[in-house]
Each structure stands twice: as structure tokens, then as C-alpha cells.
Amino acid sequence: MKDPRFFQNIRPEELADTYATPLYVYNERVFRTRCREMKNLVTYPNFTVHYSVKANSNLTLLKIAREEGLHVDAMSPGEIYVEEKAGFLPEEIFYISNNVSIEEMAYAVERGICVSLDSISQLRRFAAHFPGASVSLRINTGIGAGHSEKVVTGGKKTKFAIPEDQLNEAVKICREASLRLKALNQHIGSFFLDGEIYLEGVKALLAAAEKVPGLELIDLGGGFGMPYDEKTQKRLDLSSLGRSLDQLFADFSKKYAALYPESNGKEISFAIEPGRYISAESCVLLGRVHAIKENAGHLYCGTDIGFNVLMRPVLYDSYHKIETWPVRENAPVLSYTVVGNICESGDILAKDRELPQMEENDLVIVCDAGAYGYSMASNYNNRLRPAEVLIGEDDQVRLIRRRDTLEDLVRGFES
Ligand code: LLP
């Protein structure tokens, strides 16, 4: 493990034998620590963390996030539904919509959940159906970041957000439909380890916000990264980022109150939307080695972790550290291509990875699998999505989601 304390006093093979593999294993202590780090990012008092549950929406984890005082964002009625099940109140949920139907908008509005709109087209439709409702506008200030082009959401090549030069028009539409424009939000993309790009985005958003009266909230988005590869990636410097944000918040709120004295000195609120930072490191994925073979000089380690279980390496070429179990001192290090059991040659978890020599029935431990792991898992090849277990602060292991069953695969078919 990146941190040997991850399993507390539990042996990985005990978990694999009891719950079978593949298996997502979470550590409550790590999850809570990350929640607290985000909550304490700044000292500015009106500050909320909207946990971005698309990274991981396990109900038990959501309940823990709520206990830690986090709010949530949502990308779909399904996410809203699960968040309500976890106990979040409408005012603790922020619906960041993108190309949604009127029915989906209504699902949020009827519950009293604030909706963020991200195009003039959607805003006009929203205004026609829900005059007087509260809204937020998602703005593209031209700044983007991310570990892959596929997850950059600011700048010129993206379907997301209202380009800043259309902001005046959007504000006018809100005014004419008596919409209560109470927030501006932004998300520049997913994954940065250098706070500078985020701060650049924040400054651009604040400059845009100065032109919009009546705001109560400015939501800066997520994207906070963590090191998947400790050898090449440094941890994000949260204290330096927090200090810079604090300064920007204080300066802005003073300026905004002076510009719009009708807010009666009510301090503006700020929010962030971290997903990955909160859940990624709280989880490892256990898999079993079922075959070792050589083809044309390449050594393959065949496991039960297909890309239906963890999609990130196939979709984005993402790196996840892999450790092996049992630990064999003095085993020679070999170069393996670690693969899954899906019927595609691209089903590769790690290419040419140096690992201690493995045997059939060994375990692989895929690190930092808690964000966009289970939440992107599928039933491709009619494989069963894995179970999830939580190692509690009390050292007890709890099943927090059962593995799919074969019956689940035919649920919804007419008989
Ligand atoms: N807010 C909005 C509006 C988002 O679209 C996202 C992520 C977040 C917040 C949270 O971003 P985070 O803090 O987790 O970076 N599947 C990809 C990541 C896709 C991110 C989508 N949006 C991956 O596995 O890397």
C-alpha cells in the first residue's frame, strides 16, 4: 500500500477470501481526513464544500460526508435521489445541469434545489417553465485544466458552461423572467496539482461576478488532485492555496459589498466542488491473479480486474499504482502487462509495469481507486459489478454494497 496503515490490522487475503474479488476496499479514516482537509481549506467563514458525488456515490460514504458537514453537488436526478437518501436537505444540494430535459429541471425545482444552467439555450427553456425560481449560471472564463483532454471543462474546446461574453445576455434573461440569479459557478476541469491554474480561474470568475448584482454564492468548482504516482507527482500544497483563496475571498467580499450596498453587509458565500480529492485515496481495489503467460516476449498478468471494474486506465491512460500480495522479499522484479478478463485486447490495467514476480492466486492491490472507480463500473460482458467494503475507524469491516448477482443482470427484462 502507499500507506501500510491502510488495512489497519486486517490482512488483504482475509478480505479477498471473505468477500471475493474484485473488491473495492475503503478506509473510513482516510475518507474523513480528506473531508476535513477540504473543509478547513480556508478560514473565511462563509465557505462550503460541495462534495462532487460523481466521483463516488456510495450511500454509506455520502452519509459520512454529511456527518463531516459537507454539502453535495449533483449531475442528474439519480444523484439527487441518492443524496436525499443519504439525508442531504434541498439547500445542501446544488444541481449542476448540462443539456437536460424540462422534466429533469422540474425534478430539482420541485424539491427546492438550486439549478445551475450552462447555456443560453437551456436558460431560456428554464425561464419559460420556472419563472421566479432560483438559479446559478455556470460560466466559462476561458481557463481549463485536467489530466486528459476529456476532462478539461474550461476554454475553447468544451461543451460546458456559458462563455463569459454571453454573461450579460444571460443576466438579462434572468431579469426578464424574474429568475433569482443567486450564484455563479465554474469548474475548470478535473485534476490539478499546482494551485496556480485554479487561482487563475478563481480570479477570472470573481472579475465576472463583480458585474452581477444580487449574488449570494460563488462556487469555484473542483479539480483538486492527489498524487497517483508518488515518484513523479507532488502533493497539492493546500495551505498555500488556502491562504491565497482567503485573500481573494476577503478582498472580493469587501469590494462586492461596496459595489452593491443593497446587500446590507451580508457577506457573500464561497463553495468548492471536490470529488476525487475526497474519495480517491480512501480506497484500494483488490483483484486476483488467475493466469501468468508470455506472448512474443511480453509477460502478461491476467487478473479479474477488467475495465468494467476500473475504467480509468483504458479511458484516459491513467496510472494507478499496483502492489502485490503476498509480499515476497527478494522476489525478482519483472515487467508485466497487467490485464483483466474482458474480451478486448485493450483491457489493460497497466502496461510494462515493474512488479515483483507473481504467481497464480496472488492478489493485486490497485491504489487510489476510490474516485471514478465504482462510479464508472459497468456490467459489460455481463460481468457483475464488485462489492464494496469499509474498514471502519473501529477496525471492523462492513459490507457497504453487495456484489451484483446474476439475477441483477436480467432485472428489467420482460419475462
Ligand atoms: N464539479 C463539476 C461540475 C464536475 O463536472 C466535476 C467532475 C467536479 C466538480 C469534480 O471534479 P474532481 O474534483 O473530482 O476533479 N472520470 C474522470 C473525471 C471526470 C470528472 C468529471 N467532472 C476521471 O476518472 O478522472
Tab-separated table of C-alpha atoms and ligand atoms in Angstrom:
chain	number	residue	atom	x	y	z
A	1	MET	CA	0.000	0.000	0.000
A	2	LYS	CA	1.076	3.556	-0.379
A	3	ASP	CA	0.403	3.706	3.341
A	4	PRO	CA	0.860	0.432	5.236
A	5	ARG	CA	-1.776	1.534	7.777
A	6	PHE	CA	-4.488	1.414	5.119
A	7	PHE	CA	-5.641	-2.094	6.045
A	8	GLN	CA	-5.318	-1.349	9.793
A	9	ASN	CA	-4.986	-4.802	11.359
A	10	ILE	CA	-6.718	-6.682	8.552
A	11	ARG	CA	-4.941	-8.873	6.043
A	12	PRO	CA	-5.858	-8.284	2.385
A	13	GLU	CA	-6.300	-12.030	1.751
A	14	GLU	CA	-8.833	-12.217	4.592
A	15	LEU	CA	-10.933	-9.632	2.747
A	16	ALA	CA	-10.451	-11.347	-0.612
A	17	ASP	CA	-11.418	-14.734	0.841
A	18	THR	CA	-14.456	-13.405	2.700
A	19	TYR	CA	-15.896	-11.074	0.089
A	20	ALA	CA	-14.325	-12.439	-3.123
A	21	THR	CA	-12.540	-10.376	-5.749
A	22	PRO	CA	-12.627	-7.932	-7.387
A	23	LEU	CA	-13.374	-5.896	-4.287
A	24	TYR	CA	-13.361	-2.177	-3.546
A	25	VAL	CA	-11.976	-1.655	-0.023
A	26	TYR	CA	-12.471	1.740	1.632
A	27	ASN	CA	-10.854	3.183	4.723
A	28	GLU	CA	-13.160	5.425	6.771
A	29	ARG	CA	-10.332	7.266	8.486
A	30	VAL	CA	-8.762	8.337	5.191
A	31	PHE	CA	-12.142	9.424	3.791
A	32	ARG	CA	-12.911	11.544	6.863
A	33	THR	CA	-9.418	13.072	6.826
A	34	ARG	CA	-9.840	14.227	3.244
A	35	CYS	CA	-13.285	15.690	4.015
A	36	ARG	CA	-11.754	17.676	6.876
A	37	GLU	CA	-8.831	18.900	4.800
A	38	MET	CA	-11.237	20.338	2.266
A	39	LYS	CA	-13.495	21.869	4.945
A	40	ASN	CA	-10.504	23.539	6.543
A	41	LEU	CA	-9.035	24.779	3.269
A	42	VAL	CA	-9.782	28.401	4.158
A	43	THR	CA	-10.603	30.385	7.269
A	44	TYR	CA	-13.196	32.578	5.511
A	45	PRO	CA	-16.392	31.837	7.468
A	46	ASN	CA	-18.997	31.507	4.703
A	47	PHE	CA	-17.412	28.589	2.955
A	48	THR	CA	-18.998	25.282	1.935
A	49	VAL	CA	-17.613	22.115	0.419
A	50	HIS	CA	-19.953	20.607	-2.162
A	51	TYR	CA	-18.676	17.032	-2.423
A	52	SER	CA	-18.929	16.050	-6.074
A	53	VAL	CA	-20.570	12.676	-5.726
A	54	LYS	CA	-19.971	11.615	-9.314
A	55	ALA	CA	-16.553	10.558	-8.019
A	56	ASN	CA	-18.181	8.122	-5.627
A	57	SER	CA	-21.823	7.962	-4.610
A	58	ASN	CA	-21.806	5.021	-2.231
A	59	LEU	CA	-24.617	5.724	0.246
A	60	THR	CA	-22.511	4.956	3.325
A	61	LEU	CA	-19.764	7.308	2.160
A	62	LEU	CA	-22.341	10.016	1.454
A	63	LYS	CA	-23.665	9.685	4.991
A	64	ILE	CA	-20.137	10.057	6.335
A	65	ALA	CA	-19.574	13.140	4.151
A	66	ARG	CA	-22.757	14.616	5.593
A	67	GLU	CA	-21.615	13.858	9.141
A	68	GLU	CA	-18.438	15.765	8.287
A	69	GLY	CA	-20.558	18.795	7.392
A	70	LEU	CA	-20.179	18.654	3.631
A	71	HIS	CA	-22.855	19.578	1.124
A	72	VAL	CA	-23.094	17.957	-2.305
A	73	ASP	CA	-23.371	18.742	-5.967
A	74	ALA	CA	-25.418	16.633	-8.369
A	75	MET	CA	-25.248	15.974	-12.084
A	76	SER	CA	-28.506	14.064	-12.500
A	77	PRO	CA	-31.814	13.273	-10.800
A	78	GLY	CA	-30.222	9.929	-9.887
A	79	GLU	CA	-27.529	11.687	-7.909
A	80	ILE	CA	-30.148	13.915	-6.242
A	81	TYR	CA	-32.162	10.812	-5.352
A	82	VAL	CA	-29.220	9.106	-3.653
A	83	GLU	CA	-28.205	12.310	-1.892
A	84	GLU	CA	-31.673	12.675	-0.431
A	85	LYS	CA	-31.488	9.046	0.702
A	86	ALA	CA	-28.248	9.920	2.482
A	87	GLY	CA	-30.084	12.693	4.346
A	88	PHE	CA	-28.996	15.794	2.448
A	89	LEU	CA	-31.578	18.606	2.523
A	90	PRO	CA	-32.550	20.551	-0.625
A	91	GLU	CA	-30.493	23.551	0.472
A	92	GLU	CA	-27.467	21.267	0.802
A	93	ILE	CA	-27.741	20.079	-2.806
A	94	PHE	CA	-26.599	22.028	-5.874
A	95	TYR	CA	-27.773	20.672	-9.247
A	96	ILE	CA	-25.193	21.409	-11.948
A	97	SER	CA	-27.192	20.613	-15.044
A	98	ASN	CA	-25.869	20.104	-18.555
A	99	ASN	CA	-28.160	19.579	-21.572
A	100	VAL	CA	-31.079	18.304	-19.502
A	101	SER	CA	-34.792	17.943	-20.197
A	102	ILE	CA	-37.501	20.151	-18.683
A	103	GLU	CA	-38.544	17.100	-16.620
A	104	GLU	CA	-35.071	16.898	-15.106
A	105	MET	CA	-35.098	20.603	-14.295
A	106	ALA	CA	-38.513	20.170	-12.683
A	107	TYR	CA	-37.220	17.293	-10.552
A	108	ALA	CA	-34.802	19.722	-8.882
A	109	VAL	CA	-37.060	22.812	-8.831
A	110	GLU	CA	-39.959	20.935	-7.218
A	111	ARG	CA	-37.638	19.922	-4.412
A	112	GLY	CA	-36.358	23.466	-3.863
A	113	ILE	CA	-32.889	22.610	-5.169
A	114	CYS	CA	-30.942	25.403	-6.868
A	115	VAL	CA	-30.179	24.623	-10.521
A	116	SER	CA	-27.065	25.739	-12.354
A	117	LEU	CA	-27.665	26.360	-16.061
A	118	ASP	CA	-24.888	26.213	-18.556
A	119	SER	CA	-26.140	27.565	-21.869
A	120	ILE	CA	-28.355	30.418	-23.058
A	121	SER	CA	-30.493	27.777	-24.752
A	122	GLN	CA	-31.140	25.888	-21.508
A	123	LEU	CA	-31.577	29.112	-19.552
A	124	ARG	CA	-34.322	30.324	-21.916
A	125	ARG	CA	-36.153	26.999	-21.599
A	126	PHE	CA	-35.768	27.047	-17.820
A	127	ALA	CA	-37.033	30.641	-17.639
A	128	ALA	CA	-40.104	29.767	-19.722
A	129	HIS	CA	-41.062	26.896	-17.415
A	130	PHE	CA	-39.968	28.091	-13.977
A	131	PRO	CA	-40.288	31.909	-13.749
A	132	GLY	CA	-39.272	33.157	-10.324
A	133	ALA	CA	-37.084	30.134	-9.498
A	134	SER	CA	-33.558	30.416	-8.073
A	135	VAL	CA	-30.698	29.782	-10.470
A	136	SER	CA	-26.974	29.771	-10.824
A	137	LEU	CA	-25.101	30.388	-14.064
A	138	ARG	CA	-22.113	28.232	-14.928
A	139	ILE	CA	-19.506	30.424	-16.581
A	140	ASN	CA	-16.598	29.537	-18.838
A	141	THR	CA	-13.934	32.148	-18.198
A	142	GLY	CA	-11.638	30.571	-20.776
A	143	ILE	CA	-9.419	28.769	-18.279
A	144	GLY	CA	-9.203	24.990	-18.285
A	145	ALA	CA	-7.226	22.235	-16.574
A	146	GLY	CA	-7.250	18.452	-16.362
A	147	HIS	CA	-5.272	15.224	-16.568
A	148	SER	CA	-6.722	14.464	-20.019
A	149	GLU	CA	-8.385	16.491	-22.747
A	150	LYS	CA	-11.533	14.505	-21.962
A	151	VAL	CA	-11.926	16.142	-18.554
A	152	VAL	CA	-10.971	19.767	-19.298
A	153	THR	CA	-14.150	21.810	-18.938
A	154	GLY	CA	-13.000	25.402	-19.417
A	155	GLY	CA	-11.581	27.070	-22.524
A	156	LYS	CA	-12.433	26.762	-26.191
A	157	LYS	CA	-12.873	23.008	-26.662
A	158	THR	CA	-15.689	22.133	-24.330
A	159	LYS	CA	-19.448	21.665	-24.327
A	160	PHE	CA	-19.713	23.105	-20.818
A	161	ALA	CA	-20.727	26.478	-19.410
A	162	ILE	CA	-21.823	29.860	-20.719
A	163	PRO	CA	-18.961	31.654	-22.464
A	164	GLU	CA	-18.149	34.771	-20.493
A	165	ASP	CA	-19.020	37.045	-23.393
A	166	GLN	CA	-22.627	35.780	-23.169
A	167	LEU	CA	-22.930	36.557	-19.455
A	168	ASN	CA	-24.684	39.920	-19.965
A	169	GLU	CA	-27.303	38.281	-22.155
A	170	ALA	CA	-27.809	35.525	-19.553
A	171	VAL	CA	-28.256	38.070	-16.760
A	172	LYS	CA	-30.822	39.903	-18.898
A	173	ILE	CA	-32.808	36.701	-19.450
A	174	CYS	CA	-32.823	36.088	-15.686
A	175	ARG	CA	-34.058	39.625	-15.019
A	176	GLU	CA	-36.810	39.455	-17.615
A	177	ALA	CA	-38.121	36.133	-16.280
A	178	SER	CA	-37.773	37.269	-12.643
A	179	LEU	CA	-35.398	34.400	-12.011
A	180	ARG	CA	-33.478	34.832	-8.789
A	181	LEU	CA	-29.895	34.770	-10.003
A	182	LYS	CA	-28.214	33.937	-6.748
A	183	ALA	CA	-24.978	32.242	-7.761
A	184	LEU	CA	-22.252	31.939	-10.341
A	185	ASN	CA	-20.324	28.701	-10.670
A	186	GLN	CA	-17.389	27.363	-12.594
A	187	HIS	CA	-15.446	24.135	-12.953
A	188	ILE	CA	-12.258	24.401	-14.970
A	189	GLY	CA	-11.689	20.650	-15.169
A	190	SER	CA	-10.580	17.623	-13.251
A	191	PHE	CA	-7.130	17.307	-11.737
A	192	PHE	CA	-4.529	19.907	-10.970
A	193	LEU	CA	-1.604	19.580	-8.549
A	194	ASP	CA	-0.426	23.145	-8.898
A	195	GLY	CA	-2.891	25.602	-7.357
A	196	GLU	CA	-1.875	28.429	-9.732
A	197	ILE	CA	-4.202	27.400	-12.550
A	198	TYR	CA	-7.125	27.104	-10.118
A	199	LEU	CA	-6.375	30.557	-8.703
A	200	GLU	CA	-6.257	31.967	-12.196
A	201	GLY	CA	-9.733	30.545	-12.778
A	202	VAL	CA	-10.991	31.943	-9.473
A	203	LYS	CA	-9.685	35.423	-10.288
A	204	ALA	CA	-11.369	35.351	-13.680
A	205	LEU	CA	-14.663	34.219	-12.142
A	206	LEU	CA	-14.525	36.901	-9.457
A	207	ALA	CA	-13.881	39.556	-12.092
A	208	ALA	CA	-17.001	38.363	-13.918
A	209	ALA	CA	-19.001	38.269	-10.661
A	210	GLU	CA	-18.314	41.936	-9.989
A	211	LYS	CA	-20.642	42.751	-12.871
A	212	VAL	CA	-23.565	40.751	-11.480
A	213	PRO	CA	-25.673	42.203	-8.665
A	214	GLY	CA	-27.514	40.186	-6.024
A	215	LEU	CA	-25.169	37.204	-5.790
A	216	GLU	CA	-25.175	35.145	-2.617
A	217	LEU	CA	-22.788	32.374	-3.639
A	218	ILE	CA	-19.773	31.880	-5.855
A	219	ASP	CA	-18.886	28.240	-6.490
A	220	LEU	CA	-15.351	27.735	-7.742
A	221	GLY	CA	-15.583	24.107	-8.819
A	222	GLY	CA	-13.431	21.074	-8.132
A	223	GLY	CA	-10.397	19.507	-9.735
A	224	PHE	CA	-8.128	19.188	-6.683
A	225	GLY	CA	-5.671	16.419	-7.497
A	226	MET	CA	-3.752	13.940	-5.368
A	227	PRO	CA	-0.602	12.040	-6.328
A	228	TYR	CA	-1.381	8.777	-8.100
A	229	ASP	CA	2.353	8.340	-8.654
A	230	GLU	CA	4.401	9.485	-5.685
A	231	LYS	CA	7.586	9.226	-7.741
A	232	THR	CA	6.598	11.891	-10.230
A	233	GLN	CA	3.783	13.835	-8.569
A	234	LYS	CA	3.930	16.152	-5.586
A	235	ARG	CA	1.022	16.669	-3.198
A	236	LEU	CA	-1.029	19.770	-3.782
A	237	ASP	CA	0.049	22.489	-1.351
A	238	LEU	CA	-3.300	23.068	0.322
A	239	SER	CA	-2.097	25.571	2.891
A	240	SER	CA	-0.626	27.872	0.274
A	241	LEU	CA	-3.715	27.512	-1.938
A	242	GLY	CA	-5.968	28.141	1.080
A	243	ARG	CA	-4.082	31.301	2.030
A	244	SER	CA	-4.385	32.688	-1.499
A	245	LEU	CA	-8.098	31.869	-1.611
A	246	ASP	CA	-8.657	33.524	1.769
A	247	GLN	CA	-7.055	36.709	0.492
A	248	LEU	CA	-9.130	36.679	-2.701
A	249	PHE	CA	-12.359	35.995	-0.755
A	250	ALA	CA	-11.736	38.809	1.734
A	251	ASP	CA	-10.845	41.317	-0.988
A	252	PHE	CA	-13.767	40.341	-3.176
A	253	SER	CA	-16.398	40.388	-0.467
A	254	LYS	CA	-15.305	43.880	0.608
A	255	LYS	CA	-15.370	45.131	-2.959
A	256	TYR	CA	-18.713	43.484	-3.732
A	257	ALA	CA	-20.373	44.952	-0.622
A	258	ALA	CA	-19.161	48.411	-1.672
A	259	LEU	CA	-20.379	47.935	-5.250
A	260	TYR	CA	-23.800	46.671	-4.175
A	261	PRO	CA	-24.636	48.222	-0.791
A	262	GLU	CA	-28.212	46.884	-1.070
A	263	SER	CA	-26.822	43.507	0.104
A	264	ASN	CA	-26.815	45.164	3.568
A	265	GLY	CA	-23.381	43.941	4.509
A	266	LYS	CA	-24.372	40.280	4.054
A	267	GLU	CA	-21.120	38.519	3.284
A	268	ILE	CA	-21.026	36.543	0.093
A	269	SER	CA	-20.523	32.759	0.398
A	270	PHE	CA	-17.998	30.651	-1.462
A	271	ALA	CA	-18.027	26.954	-2.301
A	272	ILE	CA	-15.754	24.372	-3.892
A	273	GLU	CA	-16.697	21.063	-5.529
A	274	PRO	CA	-14.006	18.478	-4.872
A	275	GLY	CA	-14.741	14.896	-5.876
A	276	ARG	CA	-11.518	12.998	-6.463
A	277	TYR	CA	-9.606	14.620	-3.593
A	278	ILE	CA	-12.122	13.343	-1.078
A	279	SER	CA	-12.582	9.772	-2.214
A	280	ALA	CA	-9.617	8.638	-4.367
A	281	GLU	CA	-7.108	7.753	-1.681
A	282	SER	CA	-9.684	6.242	0.646
A	283	CYS	CA	-9.885	3.083	-1.470
A	284	VAL	CA	-7.902	0.234	-2.966
A	285	LEU	CA	-9.182	-2.311	-5.411
A	286	LEU	CA	-8.289	-5.931	-4.717
A	287	GLY	CA	-8.007	-8.356	-7.611
A	288	ARG	CA	-6.907	-11.943	-8.007
A	289	VAL	CA	-4.243	-13.220	-10.419
A	290	HIS	CA	-5.703	-16.049	-12.475
A	291	ALA	CA	-3.050	-16.509	-15.146
A	292	ILE	CA	0.548	-15.661	-15.931
A	293	LYS	CA	1.611	-16.024	-19.522
A	294	GLU	CA	4.120	-14.918	-22.101
A	295	ASN	CA	3.428	-13.846	-25.657
A	296	ALA	CA	6.134	-12.621	-28.031
A	297	GLY	CA	8.411	-11.608	-25.201
A	298	HIS	CA	5.657	-9.878	-23.209
A	299	LEU	CA	4.720	-11.144	-19.802
A	300	TYR	CA	1.006	-10.883	-19.038
A	301	CYS	CA	-0.503	-10.986	-15.586
A	302	GLY	CA	-4.159	-11.946	-16.052
A	303	THR	CA	-6.440	-10.720	-13.285
A	304	ASP	CA	-10.165	-10.387	-12.586
A	305	ILE	CA	-9.977	-6.571	-12.824
A	306	GLY	CA	-11.425	-5.903	-16.246
A	307	PHE	CA	-12.178	-2.406	-17.457
A	308	ASN	CA	-15.778	-2.915	-16.455
A	309	VAL	CA	-14.481	-2.700	-12.858
A	310	LEU	CA	-11.953	0.148	-13.237
A	311	MET	CA	-12.218	2.064	-16.451
A	312	ARG	CA	-9.725	4.889	-15.919
A	313	PRO	CA	-6.600	3.224	-17.362
A	314	VAL	CA	-8.409	2.290	-20.590
A	315	LEU	CA	-10.322	5.535	-20.982
A	316	TYR	CA	-7.630	8.064	-20.064
A	317	ASP	CA	-4.399	6.053	-19.956
A	318	SER	CA	-4.449	6.756	-16.243
A	319	TYR	CA	-1.774	5.470	-13.917
A	320	HIS	CA	-2.743	3.601	-10.769
A	321	LYS	CA	-0.028	2.250	-8.538
A	322	ILE	CA	-0.215	-1.545	-8.227
A	323	GLU	CA	1.111	-3.536	-5.293
A	324	THR	CA	1.193	-7.291	-4.967
A	325	TRP	CA	0.290	-9.685	-2.185
A	326	PRO	CA	1.778	-11.671	-0.563
A	327	VAL	CA	4.897	-9.593	-0.154
A	328	ARG	CA	7.818	-11.841	-1.160
A	329	GLU	CA	11.130	-10.478	-0.018
A	330	ASN	CA	13.862	-10.952	-2.603
A	331	ALA	CA	11.476	-11.879	-5.433
A	332	PRO	CA	12.929	-10.783	-8.793
A	333	VAL	CA	11.284	-7.720	-10.344
A	334	LEU	CA	9.759	-8.400	-13.771
A	335	SER	CA	7.970	-6.279	-16.327
A	336	TYR	CA	4.290	-7.245	-16.536
A	337	THR	CA	1.386	-6.065	-18.594
A	338	VAL	CA	-1.448	-6.363	-16.112
A	339	VAL	CA	-4.738	-7.180	-17.822
A	340	GLY	CA	-8.337	-8.093	-16.986
A	341	ASN	CA	-10.873	-10.659	-18.145
A	342	ILE	CA	-12.837	-8.627	-20.715
A	343	CYS	CA	-12.968	-9.722	-24.369
A	344	GLU	CA	-10.967	-6.816	-25.764
A	345	SER	CA	-7.207	-6.578	-26.280
A	346	GLY	CA	-7.367	-3.042	-24.896
A	347	ASP	CA	-8.391	-4.389	-21.495
A	348	ILE	CA	-5.131	-3.271	-19.898
A	349	LEU	CA	-4.792	-2.070	-16.324
A	350	ALA	CA	-1.068	-1.316	-16.525
A	351	LYS	CA	1.433	-1.668	-19.358
A	352	ASP	CA	5.018	-2.865	-18.823
A	353	ARG	CA	4.850	-2.378	-15.081
A	354	GLU	CA	7.797	-3.453	-12.918
A	355	LEU	CA	6.416	-5.732	-10.231
A	356	PRO	CA	7.798	-8.465	-8.006
A	357	GLN	CA	7.413	-11.872	-9.657
A	358	MET	CA	3.844	-13.118	-9.232
A	359	GLU	CA	2.121	-16.472	-9.062
A	360	GLU	CA	-1.407	-17.586	-9.794
A	361	ASN	CA	-3.789	-16.828	-6.904
A	362	ASP	CA	-1.737	-13.871	-5.704
A	363	LEU	CA	-3.564	-10.610	-5.149
A	364	VAL	CA	-3.026	-7.296	-6.868
A	365	ILE	CA	-3.820	-4.151	-4.925
A	366	VAL	CA	-4.720	-1.217	-7.157
A	367	CYS	CA	-4.192	2.018	-5.231
A	368	ASP	CA	-6.241	5.231	-5.211
A	369	ALA	CA	-9.296	3.633	-6.766
A	370	GLY	CA	-11.943	5.484	-4.746
A	371	ALA	CA	-12.725	8.205	-7.287
A	372	TYR	CA	-14.345	7.353	-10.619
A	373	GLY	CA	-13.769	3.678	-9.855
A	374	TYR	CA	-17.014	2.040	-8.814
A	375	SER	CA	-18.984	5.043	-10.082
A	376	MET	CA	-17.848	4.255	-13.645
A	377	ALA	CA	-18.087	0.469	-13.327
A	378	SER	CA	-20.417	-1.390	-15.669
A	379	ASN	CA	-21.845	-4.799	-16.496
A	380	TYR	CA	-20.008	-5.081	-19.821
A	381	ASN	CA	-19.595	-8.741	-20.833
A	382	ASN	CA	-22.378	-9.366	-18.318
A	383	ARG	CA	-19.831	-9.246	-15.545
A	384	LEU	CA	-21.018	-8.489	-12.048
A	385	ARG	CA	-20.038	-5.173	-10.548
A	386	PRO	CA	-17.960	-5.822	-7.434
A	387	ALA	CA	-18.826	-5.445	-3.763
A	388	GLU	CA	-17.590	-2.545	-1.650
A	389	VAL	CA	-16.435	-2.871	1.957
A	390	LEU	CA	-15.446	-0.262	4.504
A	391	ILE	CA	-12.747	-0.636	7.141
A	392	GLY	CA	-14.216	1.431	9.952
A	393	GLU	CA	-12.445	3.629	12.456
A	394	ASP	CA	-13.280	0.849	14.930
A	395	ASP	CA	-11.291	-1.685	12.814
A	396	GLN	CA	-14.485	-3.508	11.853
A	397	VAL	CA	-15.140	-4.371	8.218
A	398	ARG	CA	-18.616	-3.651	6.849
A	399	LEU	CA	-20.114	-4.602	3.517
A	400	ILE	CA	-21.366	-1.260	2.161
A	401	ARG	CA	-22.557	-2.525	-1.231
A	402	ARG	CA	-23.136	-6.093	-2.243
A	403	ARG	CA	-21.746	-7.555	-5.422
A	404	ASP	CA	-24.244	-7.733	-8.290
A	405	THR	CA	-25.974	-11.068	-8.639
A	406	LEU	CA	-26.749	-12.947	-11.837
A	407	GLU	CA	-30.427	-12.049	-11.282
A	408	ASP	CA	-29.457	-8.360	-11.384
A	409	LEU	CA	-28.425	-8.947	-14.989
A	410	VAL	CA	-31.950	-9.808	-16.067
A	411	ARG	CA	-33.757	-7.250	-13.909
A	412	GLY	CA	-35.922	-5.032	-16.086
A	413	PHE	CA	-36.398	-7.540	-18.917
A	414	GLU	CA	-39.923	-8.619	-19.732
A	415	SER	CA	-40.435	-12.267	-18.923
B	1	LLP	N1	-17.779	19.893	-10.490
B	1	LLP	C1	-18.152	19.607	-11.735
B	1	LLP	C2	-19.131	20.473	-12.401
B	1	LLP	C3	-17.627	18.479	-12.401
B	1	LLP	O1	-18.014	18.192	-13.640
B	1	LLP	C4	-16.680	17.659	-11.725
B	1	LLP	C5	-16.114	16.494	-12.388
B	1	LLP	C6	-16.326	18.006	-10.403
B	1	LLP	C7	-16.893	19.131	-9.813
B	1	LLP	C8	-15.366	17.184	-9.593
B	1	LLP	O2	-14.099	17.143	-10.138
B	1	LLP	P1	-12.898	16.492	-9.314
B	1	LLP	O3	-12.704	17.329	-8.064
B	1	LLP	O4	-13.269	15.080	-8.962
B	1	LLP	O5	-11.749	16.573	-10.217
B	1	LLP	N2	-13.865	10.355	-14.797
B	1	LLP	C9	-12.737	11.254	-14.763
B	1	LLP	C10	-13.040	12.548	-14.072
B	1	LLP	C11	-14.252	13.249	-14.636
B	1	LLP	C12	-14.641	14.484	-13.879
B	1	LLP	C13	-15.992	14.966	-14.249
B	1	LLP	N3	-16.419	16.145	-13.557
B	1	LLP	C14	-11.553	10.539	-14.121
B	1	LLP	O6	-11.677	9.359	-13.791
B	1	LLP	O7	-10.501	11.118	-13.966
